[in-house]
Every structure is written in structure tokens, then in C-alpha cells.
């Protein structure tokens, strides 16, 4: 039997990763095929990153990597080496977050809360994007959030919460 080299480590060994997560330097040895979502949840106990479909469809695992929204279930932890990752637990670094939380609460933009972290990450990205045409419209918010699935609310409260937060 032979050993296959993977990212500088053999398949039986781990790979060193160094990531800044929510402002804190994290250095670990991880299996080469460990997803970023599993790394965040299982290694760092950041359980706000939810796993829904594990195919990148539902958006529940959305996080920021170097300021861009990504599906953590589709990215390997080793791919995050040298990056800055922000999870829902670290969203307070963005000024838009508090407005979004208040608006989600006021508009009933959540019920079970499972999808909420992904929606918050997507909404923060939308509100922070300098290329987003302002003022936001219901259609533009729906388009920006279309990669997130909610099984409870019917989306109207979520969309209205983002519009309210955009209005400041």
C-alpha cells in the first residue's frame, strides 16, 4: 500500500493551519479533508455556524473569509490557512450587525433560528458592499438573500428586517 501526498502531509497525518477567527489567532493540525464548517464547530466550538444541507445550497453555514461570504461546508479548513474568518459569533465587529439584530427581532425575521446566522452574514455583506445600489429594494434584498433557505418564516419578515436595517 502506498501513501498519497496531500497538501504537504500524508493522508494519515494532519495539516498545519493558522487562521484568525473572530479576531483571535488559531493554530491547529487538522485532517486534510476537514471542512471549515466542521473545524469551526468541532474544533473551536463556534456552533453558530450551522450545518444544514452540507452541499452549499441552504446558506446556514455562511461565514466571512477575508471579508467575503462563503459556504463553510464547501471550503476545507486547510484552504482557510492564512485567512481571517468571521463567524456569526464575531459579527459585532461590523456596525450593521446591531441594527440587523434589532430589525430581525422587531420584524419577526426568525422563528426557529437555524437559518438566522447565514441570513445575518449575507445581510451584513449586502449592507457593507459598496457596489450595492442604494436605496435597497425588496427585489434587491430578495436577490441578495436568495442563497439562504428558511423553512419557517416565509421570508417577508427577513426581507423587511434587512430593509429596515439599511434605512438605519
mmCIF file of C-alpha atoms in Angstrom:
data_model
loop_
_atom_site.group_PDB
_atom_site.id
_atom_site.type_symbol
_atom_site.label_atom_id
_atom_site.label_comp_id
_atom_site.label_asym_id
_atom_site.label_seq_id
_atom_site.Cartn_x
_atom_site.Cartn_y
_atom_site.Cartn_z
ATOM 1 C CA UNK A 1 0.000 0.000 0.000
ATOM 2 C CA UNK A 2 1.335 3.457 -0.819
ATOM 3 C CA UNK A 3 0.728 6.841 0.769
ATOM 4 C CA UNK A 4 -0.659 9.720 -1.304
ATOM 5 C CA UNK A 5 0.719 13.196 -0.608
ATOM 6 C CA UNK A 6 -1.961 15.794 0.144
ATOM 7 C CA UNK A 7 -1.150 19.460 0.753
ATOM 8 C CA UNK A 8 2.275 18.726 2.183
ATOM 9 C CA UNK A 9 1.064 15.991 4.503
ATOM 10 C CA UNK A 10 0.359 12.331 4.078
ATOM 11 C CA UNK A 11 -3.221 11.167 4.213
ATOM 12 C CA UNK A 12 -2.625 9.749 7.708
ATOM 13 C CA UNK A 13 -1.271 12.997 9.111
ATOM 14 C CA UNK A 14 -2.776 16.377 9.701
ATOM 15 C CA UNK A 15 -2.055 19.674 8.035
ATOM 16 C CA UNK A 16 -0.988 22.746 9.988
ATOM 17 C CA UNK A 17 -3.363 25.689 9.644
ATOM 18 C CA UNK A 18 -3.103 29.187 11.018
ATOM 19 C CA UNK A 19 -6.300 31.220 10.859
ATOM 20 C CA UNK A 20 -7.553 34.378 12.526
ATOM 21 C CA UNK A 21 -11.065 33.529 13.683
ATOM 22 C CA UNK A 22 -13.184 36.339 15.079
ATOM 23 C CA UNK A 23 -10.019 38.334 15.764
ATOM 24 C CA UNK A 24 -8.189 35.501 17.535
ATOM 25 C CA UNK A 25 -5.218 33.603 16.087
ATOM 26 C CA UNK A 26 -5.912 29.872 15.926
ATOM 27 C CA UNK A 27 -3.216 27.348 15.039
ATOM 28 C CA UNK A 28 -4.154 23.684 14.717
ATOM 29 C CA UNK A 29 -3.244 20.487 12.969
ATOM 30 C CA UNK A 30 -6.318 19.278 11.101
ATOM 31 C CA UNK A 31 -7.209 16.407 8.800
ATOM 32 C CA UNK A 32 -6.725 17.419 5.170
ATOM 33 C CA UNK A 33 -10.393 16.833 4.349
ATOM 34 C CA UNK A 34 -11.947 18.586 7.344
ATOM 35 C CA UNK A 35 -14.432 21.223 6.206
ATOM 36 C CA UNK A 36 -14.204 24.756 7.505
ATOM 37 C CA UNK A 37 -17.696 24.325 8.998
ATOM 38 C CA UNK A 38 -16.647 21.250 10.960
ATOM 39 C CA UNK A 39 -13.418 22.965 12.020
ATOM 40 C CA UNK A 40 -15.359 25.937 13.378
ATOM 41 C CA UNK A 41 -17.995 23.823 15.122
ATOM 42 C CA UNK A 42 -15.996 20.845 16.365
ATOM 43 C CA UNK A 43 -12.502 22.236 16.895
ATOM 44 C CA UNK A 44 -13.382 25.773 18.019
ATOM 45 C CA UNK A 45 -16.886 25.203 19.465
ATOM 46 C CA UNK A 46 -18.290 28.056 17.361
ATOM 47 C CA UNK A 47 -21.654 26.406 16.912
ATOM 48 C CA UNK A 48 -23.413 29.411 15.408
ATOM 49 C CA UNK A 49 -22.166 28.175 12.034
ATOM 50 C CA UNK A 50 -24.949 25.713 11.295
ATOM 51 C CA UNK A 51 -24.823 22.694 9.024
ATOM 52 C CA UNK A 52 -27.987 22.193 7.033
ATOM 53 C CA UNK A 53 -27.605 20.651 3.614
ATOM 54 C CA UNK A 54 -23.798 20.256 3.548
ATOM 55 C CA UNK A 55 -23.986 20.963 -0.203
ATOM 56 C CA UNK A 56 -23.752 24.762 -0.197
ATOM 57 C CA UNK A 57 -27.414 25.224 -1.022
ATOM 58 C CA UNK A 58 -29.085 26.344 2.221
ATOM 59 C CA UNK A 59 -26.662 29.070 3.384
ATOM 60 C CA UNK A 60 -26.854 28.112 7.092
ATOM 61 C CA UNK A 61 -23.069 27.705 7.239
ATOM 62 C CA UNK A 62 -22.231 31.112 5.738
ATOM 63 C CA UNK A 63 -19.184 32.876 7.197
ATOM 64 C CA UNK A 64 -16.808 35.592 6.043
ATOM 65 C CA UNK A 65 -13.366 34.619 4.790
ATOM 66 C CA UNK A 66 -11.221 37.696 4.240
ATOM 67 C CA UNK A 67 -14.390 39.791 4.155
ATOM 68 C CA UNK A 68 -16.266 37.732 1.569
ATOM 69 C CA UNK A 69 -19.205 35.478 2.307
ATOM 70 C CA UNK A 70 -18.519 31.774 1.735
ATOM 71 C CA UNK A 71 -20.247 28.482 2.445
ATOM 72 C CA UNK A 72 -18.145 26.889 5.168
ATOM 73 C CA UNK A 73 -19.457 23.421 4.282
ATOM 74 C CA UNK A 74 -17.850 23.698 0.831
ATOM 75 C CA UNK A 75 -14.470 25.006 1.949
ATOM 76 C CA UNK A 76 -11.788 22.926 3.588
ATOM 77 C CA UNK A 77 -10.151 24.155 6.776
ATOM 78 C CA UNK A 78 -6.753 23.914 5.048
ATOM 79 C CA UNK A 79 -7.995 26.342 2.402
ATOM 80 C CA UNK A 80 -8.584 28.889 5.154
ATOM 81 C CA UNK A 81 -4.921 28.795 6.191
ATOM 82 C CA UNK A 82 -3.607 32.358 6.391
ATOM 83 C CA UNK A 83 -7.046 33.958 6.182
ATOM 84 C CA UNK A 84 -9.293 35.919 8.505
ATOM 85 C CA UNK A 85 -12.589 34.136 9.231
ATOM 86 C CA UNK A 86 -15.581 35.839 10.829
ATOM 87 C CA UNK A 87 -18.466 33.707 12.062
ATOM 88 C CA UNK A 88 -21.844 34.850 13.325
ATOM 89 C CA UNK A 89 -20.277 34.983 16.803
ATOM 90 C CA UNK A 90 -17.835 37.628 15.533
ATOM 91 C CA UNK A 91 -20.261 39.824 13.580
ATOM 92 C CA UNK A 92 -20.171 42.518 16.258
ATOM 93 C CA UNK A 93 -17.098 43.915 14.510
ATOM 94 C CA UNK A 94 -19.484 45.226 11.830
ATOM 95 C CA UNK A 95 -21.614 48.266 12.666
ATOM 96 C CA UNK A 96 -24.560 46.878 10.685
ATOM 97 C CA UNK A 97 -24.947 43.863 12.951
ATOM 98 C CA UNK A 98 -26.768 45.511 15.841
ATOM 99 C CA UNK A 99 -29.261 47.182 13.501
ATOM 100 C CA UNK A 100 -29.899 43.835 11.810
ATOM 101 C CA UNK A 101 -30.407 42.002 15.102
ATOM 102 C CA UNK A 102 -32.896 44.612 16.306
ATOM 103 C CA UNK A 103 -34.732 44.602 12.982
ATOM 104 C CA UNK A 104 -34.881 40.781 12.838
ATOM 105 C CA UNK A 105 -36.409 40.782 16.309
ATOM 106 C CA UNK A 106 -38.863 43.607 15.583
ATOM 107 C CA UNK A 107 -39.996 42.146 12.243
ATOM 108 C CA UNK A 108 -40.223 38.518 13.347
ATOM 109 C CA UNK A 109 -37.460 37.636 10.928
ATOM 110 C CA UNK A 110 -36.733 34.399 12.724
ATOM 111 C CA UNK A 111 -38.626 31.578 14.241
ATOM 112 C CA UNK A 112 -36.526 28.508 14.979
ATOM 113 C CA UNK A 113 -33.314 30.492 14.363
ATOM 114 C CA UNK A 114 -31.480 27.746 12.492
ATOM 115 C CA UNK A 115 -31.049 29.777 9.300
ATOM 116 C CA UNK A 116 -30.526 33.115 11.055
ATOM 117 C CA UNK A 117 -26.696 33.045 11.210
ATOM 118 C CA UNK A 118 -26.490 32.564 7.446
ATOM 119 C CA UNK A 119 -29.032 35.289 6.793
ATOM 120 C CA UNK A 120 -27.153 37.684 9.090
ATOM 121 C CA UNK A 121 -23.845 37.024 7.311
ATOM 122 C CA UNK A 122 -25.486 37.535 3.905
ATOM 123 C CA UNK A 123 -27.290 40.677 5.084
ATOM 124 C CA UNK A 124 -24.131 42.196 6.577
ATOM 125 C CA UNK A 125 -22.339 41.508 3.303
ATOM 126 C CA UNK A 126 -25.163 43.162 1.353
ATOM 127 C CA UNK A 127 -25.243 46.253 3.578
ATOM 128 C CA UNK A 128 -21.439 46.620 3.526
ATOM 129 C CA UNK A 129 -20.996 46.111 -0.238
ATOM 130 C CA UNK A 130 -20.073 49.461 -1.802
ATOM 131 C CA UNK A 131 -21.302 48.201 -5.181
ATOM 132 C CA UNK A 132 -24.824 47.586 -3.885
ATOM 133 C CA UNK A 133 -27.220 50.047 -5.472
ATOM 134 C CA UNK A 134 -28.866 52.175 -2.802
ATOM 135 C CA UNK A 135 -31.546 52.528 -1.650
ATOM 136 C CA UNK A 136 -32.234 48.817 -1.395
ATOM 137 C CA UNK A 137 -35.490 47.481 -2.760
ATOM 138 C CA UNK A 138 -37.446 44.415 -1.765
ATOM 139 C CA UNK A 139 -36.358 42.753 -5.014
ATOM 140 C CA UNK A 140 -32.658 43.534 -4.482
ATOM 141 C CA UNK A 141 -32.773 42.178 -0.922
ATOM 142 C CA UNK A 142 -34.562 39.029 -2.049
ATOM 143 C CA UNK A 143 -31.932 38.513 -4.747
ATOM 144 C CA UNK A 144 -29.047 39.037 -2.305
ATOM 145 C CA UNK A 145 -30.557 36.579 0.191
ATOM 146 C CA UNK A 146 -31.627 34.015 -2.410
ATOM 147 C CA UNK A 147 -28.786 31.674 -1.423
ATOM 148 C CA UNK A 148 -30.285 31.227 2.039
ATOM 149 C CA UNK A 149 -33.173 28.923 2.818
ATOM 150 C CA UNK A 150 -35.602 29.371 5.697
ATOM 151 C CA UNK A 151 -38.179 26.699 6.370
ATOM 152 C CA UNK A 152 -40.196 28.700 8.909
ATOM 153 C CA UNK A 153 -40.851 32.363 8.155
ATOM 154 C CA UNK A 154 -41.853 32.794 4.549
ATOM 155 C CA UNK A 155 -39.071 35.399 4.139
ATOM 156 C CA UNK A 156 -41.171 38.571 4.388
ATOM 157 C CA UNK A 157 -40.019 39.405 7.924
ATOM 158 C CA UNK A 158 -36.400 38.727 6.973
ATOM 159 C CA UNK A 159 -36.573 40.931 3.883
ATOM 160 C CA UNK A 160 -38.297 43.738 5.777
ATOM 161 C CA UNK A 161 -35.715 43.494 8.589
ATOM 162 C CA UNK A 162 -32.866 43.971 6.094
ATOM 163 C CA UNK A 163 -34.672 46.923 4.523
ATOM 164 C CA UNK A 164 -35.206 48.464 7.987
ATOM 165 C CA UNK A 165 -31.538 47.970 8.905
ATOM 166 C CA UNK A 166 -30.467 49.523 5.615
ATOM 167 C CA UNK A 167 -32.525 52.608 6.399
ATOM 168 C CA UNK A 168 -30.573 52.858 9.662
#
